[in-house]
CSV table of C-alpha atoms (C1' of nucleotides) in Angstrom, one decimal:
chain,number,residue,atom,x,y,z
A,1434,MET,CA,-32.8,-12.8,-22.8
A,1435,GLY,CA,-36.2,-14.3,-22.4
A,1436,ALA,CA,-35.8,-16.1,-19.1
A,1437,LEU,CA,-35.1,-13.0,-17.1
A,1438,GLN,CA,-38.6,-12.7,-15.8
A,1439,VAL,CA,-39.9,-14.2,-12.6
A,1440,LYS,CA,-42.5,-16.8,-13.2
A,1441,GLN,CA,-45.9,-15.1,-13.1
A,1442,LEU,CA,-48.6,-16.7,-10.9
A,1443,GLY,CA,-51.0,-18.3,-13.3
A,1444,THR,CA,-54.2,-16.7,-12.1
A,1445,SER,CA,-56.2,-18.7,-14.6
A,1446,GLU,CA,-55.1,-22.1,-13.3
A,1447,PRO,CA,-57.3,-23.7,-10.7
A,1448,ARG,CA,-55.2,-23.2,-7.6
A,1449,THR,CA,-56.1,-24.8,-4.3
A,1450,GLN,CA,-56.4,-22.8,-1.1
A,1451,SER,CA,-53.3,-24.6,0.0
A,1452,GLN,CA,-51.3,-23.4,-2.9
A,1453,ASP,CA,-52.5,-19.9,-2.4
A,1454,SER,CA,-51.4,-19.7,1.2
A,1455,ARG,CA,-48.2,-21.4,0.5
A,1456,ASP,CA,-47.5,-18.8,-2.1
A,1457,GLU,CA,-48.4,-16.0,0.2
A,1458,ILE,CA,-46.0,-17.4,2.8
A,1459,LEU,CA,-43.2,-17.8,0.3
A,1460,LYS,CA,-43.7,-14.2,-0.9
A,1461,ALA,CA,-43.5,-12.8,2.6
A,1462,ALA,CA,-40.6,-15.0,3.5
A,1463,MET,CA,-38.8,-13.9,0.4
A,1464,GLN,CA,-39.1,-10.3,1.2
A,1465,LEU,CA,-38.1,-10.7,4.8
A,1466,PHE,CA,-35.2,-13.1,4.2
A,1467,ALA,CA,-33.8,-10.8,1.5
A,1468,ASN,CA,-34.0,-7.7,3.6
A,1469,ARG,CA,-32.9,-9.1,6.9
A,1470,GLY,CA,-31.3,-12.4,6.3
A,1471,PHE,CA,-32.0,-15.8,7.7
A,1472,HIS,CA,-31.2,-15.6,11.4
A,1473,GLU,CA,-32.7,-12.1,11.8
A,1474,THR,CA,-36.1,-13.1,10.4
A,1475,SER,CA,-38.4,-14.9,12.8
A,1476,MET,CA,-41.2,-17.3,11.8
A,1477,SER,CA,-43.7,-15.1,13.6
A,1478,GLU,CA,-42.7,-12.2,11.5
A,1479,VAL,CA,-43.2,-14.2,8.4
A,1480,ALA,CA,-46.6,-15.3,9.6
A,1481,ARG,CA,-47.6,-11.8,10.4
A,1482,GLU,CA,-46.4,-10.5,7.0
A,1483,ALA,CA,-48.2,-13.3,5.2
A,1484,ARG,CA,-51.3,-12.8,7.4
A,1485,VAL,CA,-51.4,-16.4,8.3
A,1486,SER,CA,-50.9,-18.3,11.6
A,1487,LYS,CA,-47.4,-19.4,12.4
A,1488,ALA,CA,-48.6,-23.0,12.7
A,1489,LEU,CA,-49.7,-23.0,9.1
A,1490,ILE,CA,-46.2,-22.2,8.0
A,1491,PHE,CA,-45.0,-25.3,9.8
A,1492,TRP,CA,-47.7,-27.2,8.2
A,1493,HIS,CA,-46.4,-26.2,4.7
A,1494,PHE,CA,-42.7,-26.4,5.6
A,1495,LYS,CA,-41.4,-28.8,8.2
A,1496,THR,CA,-38.7,-26.4,9.5
A,1497,LYS,CA,-37.5,-22.9,9.1
A,1498,GLU,CA,-34.6,-24.1,7.0
A,1499,GLU,CA,-36.9,-25.9,4.6
A,1500,LEU,CA,-38.8,-22.6,4.1
A,1501,PHE,CA,-35.5,-20.9,3.5
A,1502,VAL,CA,-34.3,-23.2,0.8
A,1503,ALA,CA,-37.7,-23.0,-0.9
A,1504,VAL,CA,-37.2,-19.2,-0.9
A,1505,LEU,CA,-33.7,-19.6,-2.3
A,1506,ASN,CA,-35.0,-21.7,-5.1
A,1507,ARG,CA,-37.7,-19.3,-6.0
A,1508,LEU,CA,-35.2,-16.4,-5.9
A,1509,LEU,CA,-32.9,-18.3,-8.2
A,1510,GLU,CA,-35.5,-18.8,-10.9
A,1511,PRO,CA,-34.8,-15.6,-12.8
A,1512,TYR,CA,-31.1,-16.3,-12.7
A,1513,PHE,CA,-31.1,-18.7,-15.6
A,1514,ILE,CA,-30.3,-16.3,-18.3
A,1515,ASP,CA,-30.9,-17.3,-21.8
A,1516,PHE,CA,-27.7,-16.5,-23.6
A,1517,ALA,CA,-29.0,-17.1,-27.0
A,1518,GLU,CA,-25.9,-16.8,-29.2
A,1519,GLU,CA,-26.9,-14.4,-31.8
A,1520,ALA,CA,-25.0,-15.9,-34.7
A,1521,ALA,CA,-25.3,-12.7,-36.7
A,1522,MET,CA,-22.9,-10.8,-34.5
A,1523,ASP,CA,-19.2,-11.1,-34.6
A,1524,GLU,CA,-17.3,-12.2,-31.5
A,1525,ARG,CA,-16.5,-8.7,-30.3
A,1526,ALA,CA,-20.2,-7.8,-30.3
A,1527,GLN,CA,-21.1,-11.1,-28.7
A,1528,ILE,CA,-18.6,-10.6,-25.9
A,1529,GLU,CA,-19.7,-7.1,-25.3
A,1530,LYS,CA,-23.3,-8.1,-25.2
A,1531,LEU,CA,-22.5,-10.8,-22.7
A,1532,ALA,CA,-20.8,-8.3,-20.5
A,1533,GLU,CA,-23.7,-5.9,-20.9
A,1534,SER,CA,-26.3,-8.5,-20.0
A,1535,TYR,CA,-24.3,-9.5,-16.9
A,1536,LEU,CA,-24.3,-5.9,-15.7
A,1537,SER,CA,-27.9,-5.2,-16.6
A,1538,PHE,CA,-29.0,-8.4,-14.9
A,1539,VAL,CA,-27.2,-7.2,-11.7
A,1540,ARG,CA,-28.9,-3.9,-12.0
A,1541,ASP,CA,-32.3,-5.4,-12.4
A,1542,ASN,CA,-31.9,-7.9,-9.6
A,1543,ALA,CA,-29.7,-5.9,-7.2
A,1544,SER,CA,-31.5,-6.8,-4.1
A,1545,SER,CA,-31.4,-10.5,-4.6
A,1546,VAL,CA,-27.9,-10.4,-5.8
A,1547,ARG,CA,-26.9,-8.6,-2.7
A,1548,PHE,CA,-28.8,-11.2,-0.7
A,1549,PHE,CA,-27.2,-14.1,-2.3
A,1550,LEU,CA,-23.7,-12.6,-2.0
A,1551,ALA,CA,-24.2,-12.0,1.7
A,1552,GLN,CA,-25.7,-15.4,2.2
A,1553,MET,CA,-22.8,-17.1,0.5
A,1554,LEU,CA,-20.2,-15.1,2.3
A,1555,HIS,CA,-21.5,-15.7,5.7
A,1556,ASP,CA,-23.6,-18.7,6.3
A,1557,GLU,CA,-21.7,-21.4,4.5
A,1558,ARG,CA,-23.4,-24.5,5.7
A,1559,LEU,CA,-26.9,-23.2,5.2
A,1560,SER,CA,-26.4,-22.5,1.6
A,1561,GLU,CA,-24.2,-25.1,0.1
A,1562,SER,CA,-26.7,-25.9,-2.6
A,1563,LEU,CA,-27.0,-22.2,-3.3
A,1564,ASN,CA,-23.2,-22.0,-3.6
A,1565,ASP,CA,-23.2,-24.9,-6.0
A,1566,GLN,CA,-25.9,-23.5,-8.2
A,1567,VAL,CA,-24.3,-20.1,-8.4
A,1568,LEU,CA,-21.0,-21.6,-9.1
A,1569,LYS,CA,-22.5,-23.6,-12.0
A,1570,LEU,CA,-24.0,-20.5,-13.5
A,1571,TYR,CA,-20.8,-18.7,-13.1
A,1572,SER,CA,-18.6,-21.3,-14.7
A,1573,GLY,CA,-21.1,-21.7,-17.6
A,1574,TYR,CA,-20.7,-18.0,-18.2
A,1575,ARG,CA,-17.0,-18.2,-18.0
A,1576,ALA,CA,-16.8,-21.1,-20.4
A,1577,MET,CA,-18.8,-19.1,-22.9
A,1578,LEU,CA,-16.4,-16.2,-22.6
A,1579,VAL,CA,-13.4,-18.5,-23.0
A,1580,GLU,CA,-14.8,-20.0,-26.2
A,1581,LEU,CA,-15.7,-16.6,-27.7
A,1582,ILE,CA,-12.3,-15.2,-27.0
A,1583,ALA,CA,-10.6,-18.2,-28.4
A,1584,ARG,CA,-12.6,-18.0,-31.6
A,1585,ALA,CA,-11.9,-14.3,-31.9
A,1586,GLN,CA,-8.2,-14.9,-31.5
A,1587,GLN,CA,-8.3,-17.6,-34.2
A,1588,LYS,CA,-10.1,-15.3,-36.5
A,1589,GLY,CA,-7.5,-12.7,-35.8
A,1590,ILE,CA,-10.1,-10.2,-34.6
A,1591,CYS,CA,-8.6,-10.2,-31.1
A,1592,THR,CA,-5.2,-8.6,-31.0
A,1593,ARG,CA,-4.4,-9.6,-27.4
A,1594,ARG,CA,-2.3,-12.7,-27.1
A,1595,THR,CA,-3.3,-13.6,-23.6
A,1596,ALA,CA,-4.5,-17.2,-23.1
A,1597,PRO,CA,-8.3,-17.2,-23.5
A,1598,GLU,CA,-8.8,-18.6,-20.0
A,1599,SER,CA,-6.7,-15.8,-18.4
A,1600,ALA,CA,-8.4,-13.2,-20.5
A,1601,ALA,CA,-11.9,-14.5,-19.6
A,1602,ALA,CA,-10.9,-14.7,-15.9
A,1603,PHE,CA,-9.7,-11.2,-15.9
A,1604,LEU,CA,-12.8,-10.0,-17.7
A,1605,LEU,CA,-15.0,-11.7,-15.3
A,1606,SER,CA,-13.1,-10.2,-12.4
A,1607,ALA,CA,-13.7,-6.8,-13.8
A,1608,LEU,CA,-17.4,-7.5,-14.1
A,1609,ASN,CA,-17.5,-8.7,-10.6
A,1610,GLY,CA,-15.7,-5.7,-9.4
A,1611,LEU,CA,-18.3,-3.5,-11.1
A,1612,LEU,CA,-20.9,-5.7,-9.4
A,1613,ILE,CA,-19.7,-5.0,-5.9
A,1614,GLU,CA,-19.0,-1.3,-6.7
A,1615,TYR,CA,-22.6,-1.1,-7.8
A,1616,LEU,CA,-23.9,-2.8,-4.7
A,1617,PHE,CA,-22.0,-0.4,-2.5
A,1618,MET,CA,-21.8,2.8,-4.3
A,1619,GLY,CA,-25.2,2.7,-6.0
A,1620,GLU,CA,-26.2,3.2,-9.5
A,1621,ASN,CA,-24.8,6.6,-10.2
A,1622,ALA,CA,-21.2,5.6,-9.3
A,1623,VAL,CA,-20.9,3.0,-12.0
A,1624,ASP,CA,-20.6,3.5,-15.7
A,1625,PRO,CA,-21.5,0.2,-17.3
A,1626,GLU,CA,-21.2,1.3,-20.9
A,1627,GLY,CA,-17.8,2.9,-20.2
A,1628,ALA,CA,-16.6,-0.3,-18.6
A,1629,VAL,CA,-17.8,-2.5,-21.4
A,1630,ALA,CA,-16.2,-0.3,-23.9
A,1631,MET,CA,-13.0,-0.5,-21.9
A,1632,VAL,CA,-12.8,-4.3,-21.9
A,1633,GLY,CA,-13.6,-4.2,-25.6
A,1634,GLU,CA,-10.7,-1.9,-26.2
A,1635,TRP,CA,-8.5,-4.0,-24.0
A,1636,LEU,CA,-9.3,-7.2,-26.0
A,1637,PHE,CA,-9.6,-5.8,-29.4
A,1638,GLY,CA,-7.9,-2.4,-29.6
A,1639,ALA,CA,-9.7,0.7,-30.9
A,1640,PRO,CA,-13.5,1.0,-30.6
A,1641,PRO,CA,-15.5,-0.7,-33.3
A,1642,GLY,CA,-16.7,2.3,-35.2
A,1643,SER,CA,-13.8,4.6,-34.3
A,1644,SER,CA,-13.4,6.3,-37.7
A,1645,SER,CA,-16.9,7.7,-37.6
A,1646,THR,CA,-18.5,9.8,-34.8
A,1647,GLU,CA,-20.0,7.7,-32.1
A,1648,GLY,CA,-20.4,8.3,-28.4
A,1649,GLY,CA,-19.3,5.0,-26.9
A,1650,GLY,CA,-16.4,4.7,-24.5
A,1651,ALA,CA,-16.1,8.3,-23.7
A,1652,PRO,CA,-14.4,8.8,-20.4
A,1653,ALA,CA,-16.7,10.0,-17.6
A,1654,ALA,CA,-15.8,12.3,-14.8
B,439,MET,CA,4.3,-1.8,4.3
B,440,GLY,CA,5.0,-1.7,8.0
B,441,ALA,CA,1.5,-1.2,9.3
B,442,LEU,CA,0.1,-4.4,8.0
B,443,GLN,CA,0.5,-6.2,11.3
B,444,VAL,CA,-2.1,-6.4,14.1
B,445,LYS,CA,-1.0,-4.6,17.2
B,446,GLN,CA,0.7,-7.1,19.5
B,447,LEU,CA,-0.4,-7.3,23.0
B,448,GLY,CA,2.4,-5.8,25.1
B,449,THR,CA,3.0,-8.5,27.6
B,450,SER,CA,5.7,-6.5,29.3
B,451,GLU,CA,3.5,-3.5,30.1
B,452,PRO,CA,1.8,-3.4,33.4
B,453,ARG,CA,-1.8,-4.3,32.5
B,454,THR,CA,-4.6,-4.3,35.0
B,455,GLN,CA,-6.8,-7.3,35.5
B,456,SER,CA,-9.6,-5.4,33.9
B,457,GLN,CA,-7.6,-4.8,30.7
B,458,ASP,CA,-6.7,-8.5,30.6
B,459,SER,CA,-10.2,-9.7,30.8
B,460,ARG,CA,-11.4,-7.1,28.4
B,461,ASP,CA,-8.9,-8.2,26.0
B,462,GLU,CA,-9.8,-11.9,26.4
B,463,ILE,CA,-13.4,-11.0,25.7
B,464,LEU,CA,-12.6,-9.0,22.7
B,465,LYS,CA,-10.5,-11.8,21.3
B,466,ALA,CA,-13.2,-14.4,21.8
B,467,ALA,CA,-15.8,-12.1,20.4
B,468,MET,CA,-13.7,-11.3,17.4
B,469,GLN,CA,-13.3,-14.9,16.5
B,470,LEU,CA,-17.0,-15.7,17.0
B,471,PHE,CA,-18.3,-12.6,15.2
B,472,ALA,CA,-16.0,-13.2,12.3
B,473,ASN,CA,-16.9,-16.8,11.9
B,474,ARG,CA,-20.6,-16.7,12.6
B,475,GLY,CA,-21.7,-13.1,12.3
B,476,PHE,CA,-23.4,-10.8,14.8
B,477,HIS,CA,-26.9,-12.3,15.2
B,478,GLU,CA,-25.6,-15.9,15.2
B,479,THR,CA,-23.3,-15.3,18.1
B,480,SER,CA,-24.7,-15.2,21.6
B,481,MET,CA,-23.2,-13.5,24.6
B,482,SER,CA,-23.1,-16.8,26.4
B,483,GLU,CA,-21.0,-18.2,23.7
B,484,VAL,CA,-18.6,-15.3,23.9
B,485,ALA,CA,-18.5,-15.7,27.7
B,486,ARG,CA,-17.8,-19.4,27.4
B,487,GLU,CA,-15.1,-18.9,24.8
B,488,ALA,CA,-13.4,-16.1,26.9
B,489,ARG,CA,-13.8,-18.3,30.0
B,490,VAL,CA,-15.5,-15.4,31.8
B,491,SER,CA,-19.0,-14.9,33.2
B,492,LYS,CA,-21.6,-13.3,30.9
B,493,ALA,CA,-22.2,-10.6,33.4
B,494,LEU,CA,-18.6,-9.5,33.1
B,495,ILE,CA,-19.0,-8.9,29.5
B,496,PHE,CA,-21.9,-6.6,30.3
B,497,TRP,CA,-19.8,-4.9,32.8
B,498,HIS,CA,-17.2,-4.1,30.2
B,499,PHE,CA,-19.6,-3.3,27.4
B,500,LYS,CA,-23.0,-2.0,28.0
B,501,THR,CA,-24.7,-3.9,25.2
B,502,LYS,CA,-24.0,-6.5,22.7
B,503,GLU,CA,-23.8,-3.9,20.0
B,504,GLU,CA,-21.2,-1.9,21.9
B,505,LEU,CA,-19.1,-5.1,22.1
B,506,PHE,CA,-19.6,-5.5,18.4
B,507,VAL,CA,-18.4,-2.1,17.4
B,508,ALA,CA,-15.4,-2.5,19.7
B,509,VAL,CA,-14.6,-5.7,17.8
B,510,LEU,CA,-15.1,-3.9,14.5
B,511,ASN,CA,-12.6,-1.2,15.4
B,512,ARG,CA,-10.1,-3.8,16.5
B,513,LEU,CA,-10.5,-5.7,13.3
B,514,LEU,CA,-10.1,-2.5,11.3
B,515,GLU,CA,-6.7,-1.7,12.9
B,516,PRO,CA,-4.6,-3.7,10.4
B,517,TYR,CA,-6.4,-2.1,7.5
B,518,PHE,CA,-4.5,1.1,7.6
B,519,ILE,CA,-1.9,0.2,5.1
B,520,ASP,CA,1.2,2.2,4.9
B,521,PHE,CA,1.5,3.2,1.3
B,522,ALA,CA,4.9,4.7,1.6
B,523,GLU,CA,5.4,6.1,-1.8
B,524,GLU,CA,8.8,4.8,-2.7
B,525,ALA,CA,10.0,7.7,-4.7
B,526,ALA,CA,12.7,5.6,-6.3
B,527,MET,CA,10.2,3.7,-8.4
B,528,ASP,CA,8.6,5.0,-11.6
B,529,GLU,CA,4.8,5.2,-11.8
B,530,ARG,CA,4.3,1.9,-13.4
B,531,ALA,CA,6.2,0.1,-10.7
B,532,GLN,CA,4.3,2.1,-8.1
B,533,ILE,CA,0.9,1.3,-9.5
B,534,GLU,CA,1.8,-2.4,-9.8
B,535,LYS,CA,3.0,-2.4,-6.3
B,536,LEU,CA,-0.2,-0.8,-5.1
B,537,ALA,CA,-2.2,-3.4,-6.8
B,538,GLU,CA,0.0,-6.1,-5.4
B,539,SER,CA,-0.3,-4.9,-1.9
B,540,TYR,CA,-4.0,-4.7,-2.2
B,541,LEU,CA,-4.2,-8.3,-3.2
B,542,SER,CA,-1.7,-9.6,-0.7
B,543,PHE,CA,-3.5,-7.7,2.0
B,544,VAL,CA,-6.7,-9.5,1.0
B,545,ARG,CA,-4.9,-12.8,1.0
B,546,ASP,CA,-3.5,-12.2,4.4
B,547,ASN,CA,-6.7,-10.9,6.0
B,548,ALA,CA,-9.2,-13.1,4.1
B,549,SER,CA,-11.4,-14.0,7.0
B,550,SER,CA,-11.9,-10.4,8.2
B,551,VAL,CA,-12.3,-9.1,4.7
B,552,ARG,CA,-15.0,-11.7,4.2
B,553,PHE,CA,-16.6,-10.7,7.5
B,554,PHE,CA,-16.6,-7.0,6.7
B,555,LEU,CA,-18.0,-7.6,3.2
B,556,ALA,CA,-20.8,-9.8,4.6
B,557,GLN,CA,-21.5,-7.3,7.3
B,558,MET,CA,-21.7,-4.3,5.0
B,559,LEU,CA,-23.9,-6.2,2.6
B,560,HIS,CA,-26.4,-7.4,5.0
B,561,ASP,CA,-26.7,-5.4,8.1
B,562,GLU,CA,-26.8,-1.9,7.1
B,563,ARG,CA,-27.9,-0.1,10.2
B,564,LEU,CA,-25.5,-2.0,12.5
B,565,SER,CA,-22.4,-1.0,10.6
B,566,GLU,CA,-22.8,2.5,9.3
B,567,SER,CA,-19.6,3.6,10.8
B,568,LEU,CA,-17.9,0.5,9.4
B,569,ASN,CA,-19.2,1.5,6.0
B,570,ASP,CA,-17.9,5.0,6.3
B,571,GLN,CA,-14.4,3.9,7.4
B,572,VAL,CA,-14.1,1.3,4.7
B,573,LEU,CA,-15.3,3.8,2.2
B,574,LYS,CA,-12.7,6.3,3.3
B,575,LEU,CA,-9.9,3.8,3.0
B,576,TYR,CA,-11.3,2.9,-0.4
B,577,SER,CA,-11.5,6.4,-1.8
B,578,GLY,CA,-8.0,7.1,-0.4
B,579,TYR,CA,-6.7,4.2,-2.3
B,580,ARG,CA,-8.5,5.3,-5.4
B,581,ALA,CA,-7.2,8.9,-5.1
B,582,MET,CA,-3.7,7.6,-5.0
B,583,LEU,CA,-4.3,5.6,-8.2
B,584,VAL,CA,-5.8,8.5,-10.0
B,585,GLU,CA,-2.9,10.7,-9.2
B,586,LEU,CA,-0.3,8.1,-10.2
B,587,ILE,CA,-2.0,7.4,-13.5
B,588,ALA,CA,-2.3,11.1,-14.2
B,589,ARG,CA,1.4,11.6,-13.5
B,590,ALA,CA,2.2,8.7,-15.7
B,591,GLN,CA,0.2,10.1,-18.5
B,592,GLN,CA,1.9,13.5,-18.2
B,593,LYS,CA,5.3,11.8,-18.3
B,594,GLY,CA,4.2,9.9,-21.4
B,595,ILE,CA,4.8,6.6,-19.8
B,596,CYS,CA,1.2,5.6,-19.9
B,597,THR,CA,0.0,5.1,-23.4
B,598,ARG,CA,-3.7,4.7,-22.5
B,599,ARG,CA,-5.6,7.9,-23.1
B,600,THR,CA,-8.5,7.1,-20.8
B,601,ALA,CA,-9.3,9.7,-18.2
B,602,PRO,CA,-7.3,8.9,-15.0
B,603,GLU,CA,-10.5,8.7,-13.0
B,604,SER,CA,-12.0,6.1,-15.3
B,605,ALA,CA,-8.9,4.1,-15.5
B,606,ALA,CA,-8.5,4.0,-11.8
B,607,ALA,CA,-12.1,3.1,-11.3
B,608,PHE,CA,-11.7,0.2,-13.8
B,609,LEU,CA,-8.5,-0.9,-12.2
B,610,LEU,CA,-10.1,-0.9,-8.8
B,611,SER,CA,-13.0,-2.9,-10.2
B,612,ALA,CA,-10.7,-5.5,-11.5
B,613,LEU,CA,-9.0,-5.7,-8.1
B,614,ASN,CA,-12.3,-6.1,-6.4
B,615,GLY,CA,-13.3,-8.7,-8.8
B,616,LEU,CA,-10.2,-10.6,-7.9
B,617,LEU,CA,-11.1,-10.1,-4.3
B,618,ILE,CA,-14.4,-11.8,-4.5
B,619,GLU,CA,-13.1,-14.5,-6.8
B,620,TYR,CA,-10.5,-15.2,-4.1
B,621,LEU,CA,-13.1,-15.2,-1.4
B,622,PHE,CA,-15.2,-17.8,-3.2
B,623,MET,CA,-12.9,-19.9,-5.2
B,624,GLY,CA,-10.0,-19.9,-2.9
B,625,GLU,CA,-6.3,-19.2,-3.3
B,626,ASN,CA,-5.5,-21.6,-6.1
B,627,ALA,CA,-8.1,-20.2,-8.5
B,628,VAL,CA,-6.6,-16.7,-8.5
B,629,ASP,CA,-3.4,-15.6,-10.1
B,630,PRO,CA,-2.5,-12.3,-8.6
B,631,GLU,CA,0.8,-11.8,-10.5
B,632,GLY,CA,-0.9,-12.5,-13.7
B,633,ALA,CA,-3.6,-10.1,-13.0
B,634,VAL,CA,-1.2,-7.4,-11.9
B,635,ALA,CA,0.7,-8.0,-15.1
B,636,MET,CA,-2.5,-7.6,-17.1
B,637,VAL,CA,-3.4,-4.3,-15.7
B,638,GLY,CA,0.1,-3.2,-16.2
B,639,GLU,CA,-0.1,-4.2,-19.8
B,640,TRP,CA,-3.5,-2.6,-20.1
B,641,LEU,CA,-2.2,0.7,-18.9
B,642,PHE,CA,1.3,0.8,-20.3
B,643,GLY,CA,1.5,-1.7,-23.1
B,644,ALA,CA,4.2,-4.4,-23.3
B,645,PRO,CA,5.7,-5.8,-20.1
B,646,PRO,CA,8.4,-3.7,-18.5
B,647,GLY,CA,11.3,-6.0,-19.1
B,648,SER,CA,10.5,-7.0,-22.7
B,649,SER,CA,11.8,-4.0,-24.6
B,650,SER,CA,13.1,-0.6,-23.5
B,651,THR,CA,10.9,1.3,-26.0
B,652,GLU,CA,7.2,0.5,-26.3
B,653,GLY,CA,5.5,2.4,-29.0
B,654,GLY,CA,1.7,2.3,-29.4
B,655,GLY,CA,-0.1,0.8,-26.5
B,656,ALA,CA,-2.8,-1.0,-28.6
B,657,PRO,CA,-1.0,-2.8,-31.4
B,658,ALA,CA,-3.1,-3.1,-34.5
B,659,ALA,CA,-3.8,-6.5,-36.1
C,1284,DA,C1',-10.1,-2.5,61.8
C,1285,DA,C1',-13.4,-0.6,59.0
C,1286,DT,C1',-14.5,1.0,54.6
C,1287,DC,C1',-14.5,1.6,50.0
C,1288,DC,C1',-14.1,0.4,45.2
C,1289,DG,C1',-12.8,-2.2,41.1
C,1290,DC,C1',-13.5,-6.8,39.3
C,1291,DC,C1',-16.1,-10.7,38.9
C,1292,DT,C1',-19.9,-14.3,39.5
C,1293,DA,C1',-24.3,-17.2,40.2
C,1294,DA,C1',-28.8,-16.8,39.8
C,1295,DC,C1',-32.5,-14.6,38.0
C,1296,DC,C1',-35.7,-11.9,34.8
C,1297,DT,C1',-38.3,-11.0,30.6
C,1298,DT,C1',-39.0,-11.8,26.0
C,1299,DT,C1',-38.8,-14.3,22.0
C,1300,DC,C1',-37.4,-18.1,19.5
C,1301,DG,C1',-38.5,-22.5,16.6
C,1302,DG,C1',-41.7,-25.9,17.0
C,1303,DT,C1',-46.0,-28.9,18.6
C,1304,DC,C1',-50.7,-30.1,19.5
C,1305,DA,C1',-55.5,-30.6,20.0
C,1306,DA,C1',-59.2,-28.7,18.1
C,1307,DT,C1',-61.6,-26.5,14.5
C,1308,DG,C1',-64.6,-25.4,10.0
C,1309,DG,C1',-65.3,-26.5,5.3
C,1310,DC,C1',-66.1,-29.7,1.9
C,1311,DA,C1',-66.3,-33.9,-0.9
C,1312,DA,C1',-67.6,-38.9,-0.8
C,1313,DC,C1',-70.5,-42.4,0.8
D,1094,DG,C1',-75.9,-37.4,8.1
D,1095,DT,C1',-72.0,-39.1,8.9
D,1096,DT,C1',-67.4,-40.0,7.9
D,1097,DG,C1',-63.0,-38.5,6.7
D,1098,DC,C1',-59.6,-35.5,4.8
D,1099,DC,C1',-57.5,-30.9,4.0
D,1100,DA,C1',-56.4,-26.5,5.6
D,1101,DT,C1',-56.1,-23.7,9.5
D,1102,DT,C1',-55.9,-21.9,14.1
D,1103,DG,C1',-54.9,-20.4,19.2
D,1104,DA,C1',-52.7,-21.9,22.9
D,1105,DC,C1',-48.9,-23.8,24.5
D,1106,DC,C1',-43.8,-25.7,25.3
D,1107,DG,C1',-38.9,-25.9,26.5
D,1108,DA,C1',-34.8,-23.5,25.2
D,1109,DA,C1',-32.2,-19.8,24.6
D,1110,DA,C1',-31.7,-15.1,23.8
D,1111,DG,C1',-30.1,-10.3,25.9
D,1112,DG,C1',-29.8,-8.1,30.0
D,1113,DT,C1',-30.1,-7.2,35.4
D,1114,DT,C1',-29.3,-7.8,40.3
D,1115,DA,C1',-27.4,-8.8,44.6
D,1116,DG,C1',-23.6,-9.9,46.4
D,1117,DG,C1',-18.5,-12.0,47.1
D,1118,DC,C1',-13.6,-11.4,47.0
D,1119,DG,C1',-9.3,-8.8,47.4
D,1120,DG,C1',-6.4,-5.0,47.6
D,1121,DA,C1',-5.8,-0.1,48.6
D,1122,DT,C1',-7.2,4.0,51.7
D,1123,DT,C1',-8.4,5.9,55.9
DNA sequence: AATCCGCCTAACCTTTCGGTCAATGGCAAC
DNA sequence: GTTGCCATTGACCGAAAGGTTAGGCGGATT
């Protein structure tokens, strides 16, 4: 969970003027691209927002597209989630934690998730590399799930007999569905804990501490 | 499932020249908007594609945005699915059929689904009405699911005790997840039947054909 | 025959786009 | 002090955007 933060600007390092202005430009472009998209954002706007001349942007970045991919890469930085396998937990807890961090990540990065999704949906040639990178992250996540489920089945913890690949795919689909529900309906319409509890029940049967009194998994209105 | 088709142009009806050209323009604009998006499509392109002068477009539609919403409405036509409740089926079959038609609809209209999704994600002010209409369809679908699940629970067919609203929400999320998986990974990566079967099992327990009597939904290890 | 009107176009207008260029001020090296 | 490089700028460019205008053509009305 460590790598969830955006890289902080090292204010102590000796930064050149150039680096400073470059950073300012990237920051402005990031905001504008994310809120309006690529084609709807003009270089003049970026220049104004960054309080810099338009020519300077073209000094730092040869073309508008080069600026765009620089922004993409910067936006992607926080996406490399550190899924430290906490060996202490059993598989069920690990899987639920994985699902939880997926959802909380989406919650915390909603605007850029939205941006990436829109970008990938609609501007294919501009963001092939983005597509690749996201796909990589995605399949890594899926592989983790598959392995966890397989292990749980071997241990006999998981009662569901579905093939691990199918189960993982279904689980991921459910998570993605929550993602888009969240993006459209907003925070209040989604109940992450309830959803996580549901997939848990789906895979493993009754809730973990069902004999005692605990509030998890209660149906919401 | 009758209303899934796009309205055919009635070639037999007496159409005026005006209607013809208007139609040609809409057709061209539809294609271009869907493939490239609003801002990336120019009126000159539309004119060229429709083999018509640019001025004629502005004679039919006051502005570019007016053309756009006309296209939106035309694209939305096939979205009004006719969910004729086939009273002969039991609730499980009805729910599975609902899920199936959701997925096959997405498969058949992939390009416009993609377009709408991108549009809603990224250009909020341009497509408020689109947002509303889609939301309406969506909540209609959800309401149907809720009712079906509630009835199944009353009848005792559905073993799952979750509140119908929560179950329907989760089911819809899973479907939406499949939707985006389909949009990104393509046809071969998604297994609609498998997914439908899974939600069926999730709600009702064992597959319908396996045994006439299914006892507890979540078998213990 | 003259007129009117619906449909359509070529040419034009204004604005803004991505991008270039010559010219600057600051600053370190010689 | 001059040279030379880095960072930066305002002015400028051709192209293309969305949109307008004046007018042509053809068929119905008078």
